[in-house]
Short mmCIF file of N, CA and C in Angstrom, two decimals:
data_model
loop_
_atom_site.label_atom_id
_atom_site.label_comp_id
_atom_site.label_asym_id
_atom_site.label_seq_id
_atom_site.Cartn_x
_atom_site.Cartn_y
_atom_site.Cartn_z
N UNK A 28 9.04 43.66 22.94
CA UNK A 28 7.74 43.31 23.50
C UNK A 28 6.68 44.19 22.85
N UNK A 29 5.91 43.67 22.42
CA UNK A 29 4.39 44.26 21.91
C UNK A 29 3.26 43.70 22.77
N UNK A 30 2.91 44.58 23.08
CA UNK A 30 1.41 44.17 23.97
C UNK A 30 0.42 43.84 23.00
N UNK A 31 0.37 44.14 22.18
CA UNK A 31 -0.87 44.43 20.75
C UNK A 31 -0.67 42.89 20.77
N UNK A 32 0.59 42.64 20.17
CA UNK A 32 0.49 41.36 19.78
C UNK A 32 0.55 39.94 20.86
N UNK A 33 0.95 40.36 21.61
CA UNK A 33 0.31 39.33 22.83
C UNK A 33 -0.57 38.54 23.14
N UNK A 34 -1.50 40.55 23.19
CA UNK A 34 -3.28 40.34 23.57
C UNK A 34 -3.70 39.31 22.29
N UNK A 35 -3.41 39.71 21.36
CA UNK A 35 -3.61 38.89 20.15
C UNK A 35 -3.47 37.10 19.78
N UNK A 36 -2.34 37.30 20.61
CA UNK A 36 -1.73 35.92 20.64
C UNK A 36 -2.21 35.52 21.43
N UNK A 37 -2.40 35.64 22.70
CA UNK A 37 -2.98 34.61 24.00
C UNK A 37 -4.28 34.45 23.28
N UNK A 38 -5.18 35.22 23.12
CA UNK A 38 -6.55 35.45 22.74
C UNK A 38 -6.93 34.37 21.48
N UNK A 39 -6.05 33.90 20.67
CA UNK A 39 -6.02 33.27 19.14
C UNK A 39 -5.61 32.09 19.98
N UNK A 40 -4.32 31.92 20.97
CA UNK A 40 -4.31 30.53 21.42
C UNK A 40 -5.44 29.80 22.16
N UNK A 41 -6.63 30.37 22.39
CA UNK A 41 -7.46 30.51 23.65
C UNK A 41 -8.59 29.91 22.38
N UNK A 42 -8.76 30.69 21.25
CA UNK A 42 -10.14 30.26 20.43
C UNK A 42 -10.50 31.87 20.85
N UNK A 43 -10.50 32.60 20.80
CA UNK A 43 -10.94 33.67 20.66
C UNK A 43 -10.41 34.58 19.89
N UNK A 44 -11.39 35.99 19.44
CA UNK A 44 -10.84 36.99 18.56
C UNK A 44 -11.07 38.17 19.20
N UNK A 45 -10.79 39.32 18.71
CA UNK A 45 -10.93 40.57 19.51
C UNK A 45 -12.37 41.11 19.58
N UNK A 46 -12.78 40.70 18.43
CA UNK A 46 -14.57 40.84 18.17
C UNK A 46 -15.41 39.88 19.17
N UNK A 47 -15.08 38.87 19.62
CA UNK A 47 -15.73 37.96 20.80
C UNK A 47 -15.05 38.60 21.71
N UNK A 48 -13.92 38.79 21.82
CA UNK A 48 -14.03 39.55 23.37
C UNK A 48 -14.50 40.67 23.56
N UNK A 49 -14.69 41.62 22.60
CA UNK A 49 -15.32 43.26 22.58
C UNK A 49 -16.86 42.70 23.10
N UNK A 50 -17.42 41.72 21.58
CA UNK A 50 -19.07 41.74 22.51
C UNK A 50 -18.96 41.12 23.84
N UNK A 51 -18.31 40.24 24.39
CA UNK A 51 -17.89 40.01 26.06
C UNK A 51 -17.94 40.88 26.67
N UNK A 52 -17.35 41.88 26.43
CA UNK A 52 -17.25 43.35 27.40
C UNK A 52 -17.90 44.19 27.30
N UNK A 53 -19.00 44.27 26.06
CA UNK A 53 -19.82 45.13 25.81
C UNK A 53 -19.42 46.41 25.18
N UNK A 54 -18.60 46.59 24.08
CA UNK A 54 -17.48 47.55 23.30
C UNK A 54 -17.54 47.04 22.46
N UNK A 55 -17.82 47.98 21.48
CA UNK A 55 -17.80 48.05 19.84
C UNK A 55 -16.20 47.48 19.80
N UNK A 56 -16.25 46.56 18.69
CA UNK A 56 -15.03 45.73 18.72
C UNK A 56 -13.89 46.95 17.84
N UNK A 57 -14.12 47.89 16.95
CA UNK A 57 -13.25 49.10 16.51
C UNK A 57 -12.84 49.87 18.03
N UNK A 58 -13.59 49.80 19.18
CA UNK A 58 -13.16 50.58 20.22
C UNK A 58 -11.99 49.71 20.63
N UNK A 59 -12.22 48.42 21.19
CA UNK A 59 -11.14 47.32 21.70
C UNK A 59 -10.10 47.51 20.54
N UNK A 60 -10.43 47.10 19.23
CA UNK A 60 -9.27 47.06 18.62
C UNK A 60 -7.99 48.24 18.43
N UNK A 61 -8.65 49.73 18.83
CA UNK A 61 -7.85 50.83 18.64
C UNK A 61 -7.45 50.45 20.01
N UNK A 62 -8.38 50.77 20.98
CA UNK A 62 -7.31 50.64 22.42
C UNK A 62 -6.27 49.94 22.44
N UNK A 63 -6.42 48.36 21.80
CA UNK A 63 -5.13 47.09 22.12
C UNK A 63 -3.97 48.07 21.07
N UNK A 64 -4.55 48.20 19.72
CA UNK A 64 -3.38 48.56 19.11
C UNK A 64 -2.53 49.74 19.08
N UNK A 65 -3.30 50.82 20.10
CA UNK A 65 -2.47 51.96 20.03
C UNK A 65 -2.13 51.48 21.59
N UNK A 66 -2.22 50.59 22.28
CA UNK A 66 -1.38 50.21 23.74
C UNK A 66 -1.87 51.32 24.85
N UNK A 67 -3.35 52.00 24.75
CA UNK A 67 -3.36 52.30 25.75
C UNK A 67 -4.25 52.26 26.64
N UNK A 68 -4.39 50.78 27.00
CA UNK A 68 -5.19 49.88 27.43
C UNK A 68 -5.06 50.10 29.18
N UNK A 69 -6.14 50.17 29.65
CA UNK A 69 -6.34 50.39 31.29
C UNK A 69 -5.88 49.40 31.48
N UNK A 70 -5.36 48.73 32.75
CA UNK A 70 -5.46 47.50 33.93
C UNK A 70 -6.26 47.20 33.99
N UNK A 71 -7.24 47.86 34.61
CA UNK A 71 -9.08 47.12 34.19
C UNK A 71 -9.27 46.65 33.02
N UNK A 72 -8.67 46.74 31.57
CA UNK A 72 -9.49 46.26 30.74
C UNK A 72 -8.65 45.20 30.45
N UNK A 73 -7.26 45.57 30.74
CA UNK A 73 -5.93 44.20 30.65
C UNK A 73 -6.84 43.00 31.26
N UNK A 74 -7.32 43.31 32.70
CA UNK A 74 -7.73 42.15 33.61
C UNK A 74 -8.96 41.51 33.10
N UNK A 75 -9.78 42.28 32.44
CA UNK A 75 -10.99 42.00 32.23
C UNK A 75 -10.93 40.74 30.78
N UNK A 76 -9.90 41.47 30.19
CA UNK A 76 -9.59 40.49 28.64
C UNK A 76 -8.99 39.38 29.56
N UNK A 77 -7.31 39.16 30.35
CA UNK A 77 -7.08 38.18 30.88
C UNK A 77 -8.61 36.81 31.76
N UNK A 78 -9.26 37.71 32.28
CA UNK A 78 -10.13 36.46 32.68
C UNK A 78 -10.64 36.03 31.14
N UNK A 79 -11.26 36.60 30.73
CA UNK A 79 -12.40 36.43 29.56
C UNK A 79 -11.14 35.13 28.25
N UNK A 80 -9.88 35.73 28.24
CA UNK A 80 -9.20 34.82 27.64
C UNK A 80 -8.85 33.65 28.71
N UNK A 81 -8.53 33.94 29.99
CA UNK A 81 -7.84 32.67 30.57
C UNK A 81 -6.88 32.34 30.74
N UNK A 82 -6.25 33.68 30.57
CA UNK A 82 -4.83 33.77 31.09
C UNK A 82 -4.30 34.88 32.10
N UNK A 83 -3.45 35.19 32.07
CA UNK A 83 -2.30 36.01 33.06
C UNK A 83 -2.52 37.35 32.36
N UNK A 84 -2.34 38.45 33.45
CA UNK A 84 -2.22 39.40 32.38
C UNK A 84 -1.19 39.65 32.00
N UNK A 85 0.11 39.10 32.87
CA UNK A 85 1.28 39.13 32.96
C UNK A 85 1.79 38.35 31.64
N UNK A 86 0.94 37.48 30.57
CA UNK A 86 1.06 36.66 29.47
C UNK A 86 1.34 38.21 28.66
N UNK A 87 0.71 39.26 29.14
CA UNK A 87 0.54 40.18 27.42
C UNK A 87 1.99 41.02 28.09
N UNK A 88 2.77 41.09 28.75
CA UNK A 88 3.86 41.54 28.96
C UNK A 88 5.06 40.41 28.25
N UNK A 89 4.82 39.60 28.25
CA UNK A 89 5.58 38.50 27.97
C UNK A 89 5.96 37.74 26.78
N UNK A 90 6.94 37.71 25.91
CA UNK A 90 6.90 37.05 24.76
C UNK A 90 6.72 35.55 24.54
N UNK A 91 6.87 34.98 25.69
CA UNK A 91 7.25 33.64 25.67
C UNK A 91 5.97 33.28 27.21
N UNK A 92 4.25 33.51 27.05
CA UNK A 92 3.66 33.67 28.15
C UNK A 92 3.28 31.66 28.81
N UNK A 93 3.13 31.71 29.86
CA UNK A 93 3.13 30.47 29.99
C UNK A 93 1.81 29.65 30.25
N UNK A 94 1.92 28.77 29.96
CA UNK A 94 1.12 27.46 29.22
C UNK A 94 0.34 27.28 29.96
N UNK A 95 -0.84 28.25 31.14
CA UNK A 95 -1.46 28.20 31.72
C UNK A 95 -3.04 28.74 31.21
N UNK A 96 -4.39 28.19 32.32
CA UNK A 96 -5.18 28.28 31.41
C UNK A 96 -6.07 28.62 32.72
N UNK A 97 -7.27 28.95 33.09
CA UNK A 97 -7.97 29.86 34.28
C UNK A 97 -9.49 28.82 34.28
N UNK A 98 -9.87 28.32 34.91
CA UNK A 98 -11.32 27.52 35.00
C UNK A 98 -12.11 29.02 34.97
N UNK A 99 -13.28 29.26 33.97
CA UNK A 99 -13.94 30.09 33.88
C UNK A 99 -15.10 30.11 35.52
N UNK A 100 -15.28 28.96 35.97
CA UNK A 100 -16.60 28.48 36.94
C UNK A 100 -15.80 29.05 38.25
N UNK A 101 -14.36 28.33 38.57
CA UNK A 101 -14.11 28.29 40.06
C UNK A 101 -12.52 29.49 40.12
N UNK A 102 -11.98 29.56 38.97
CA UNK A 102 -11.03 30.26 38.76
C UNK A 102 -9.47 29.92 39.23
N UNK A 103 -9.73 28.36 39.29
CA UNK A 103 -8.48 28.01 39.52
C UNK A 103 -7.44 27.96 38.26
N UNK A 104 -6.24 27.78 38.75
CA UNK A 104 -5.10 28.57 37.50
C UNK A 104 -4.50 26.56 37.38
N UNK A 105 -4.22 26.40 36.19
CA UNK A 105 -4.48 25.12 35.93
C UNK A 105 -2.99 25.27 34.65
N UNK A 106 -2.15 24.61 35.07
CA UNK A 106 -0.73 24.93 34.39
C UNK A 106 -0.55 23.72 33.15
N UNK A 107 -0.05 23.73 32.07
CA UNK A 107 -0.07 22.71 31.03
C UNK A 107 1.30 22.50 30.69
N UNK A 108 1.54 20.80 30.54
CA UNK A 108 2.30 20.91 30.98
C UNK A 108 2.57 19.39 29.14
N UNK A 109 3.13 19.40 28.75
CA UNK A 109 3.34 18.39 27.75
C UNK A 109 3.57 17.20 27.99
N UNK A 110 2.98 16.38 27.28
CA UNK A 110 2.92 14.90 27.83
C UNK A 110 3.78 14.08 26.97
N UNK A 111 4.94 13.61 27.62
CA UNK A 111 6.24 12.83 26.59
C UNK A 111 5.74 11.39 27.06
N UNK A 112 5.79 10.93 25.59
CA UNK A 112 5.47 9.46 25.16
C UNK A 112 7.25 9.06 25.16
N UNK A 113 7.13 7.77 25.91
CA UNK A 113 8.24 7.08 25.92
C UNK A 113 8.08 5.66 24.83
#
């Protein structure tokens, strides 16, 4: 498990980069990027990236995070789910 690469990954599946989420949070994007990559990232800032990406924070623990996505407006958790053509 890599957290670095997680944050990375949810964030890239989402349409986002670490530089849109730094100006989101108001942090020089070299500050975000050392924090994610040396892993020693608060809970507050885990949570703060999870809303801002739209996922779990429990996704950046996870190698395999799940296919869920966060309504930015009302914050409901909205699960995806693949649609098989018969």
């Amino acid at each position: 498990m890599n957290i670095a690469n997680n944050i990375k990954a949810a964030a890239n599946a989402h349409g986002k980069t670490i530089s849109s989420l730094a100006t989101e949070m108001g942090v020089a994007q070299s500050h975000l990027s050392r924090t994610i990559n040396n892993e020693r990232i608060s809970l507050k800032d885990m949570e703060a990236l999870a809303t801002l990406i739209g996922c779990e924070v429990s996704d950046f623990f996870n190698d395999n995070p799940s296919p869920t996505l966060v309504c930015p407006k009302c914050g409901a958790r909205l699960k995806l789910v693949e649609d098989k053509e018969e």
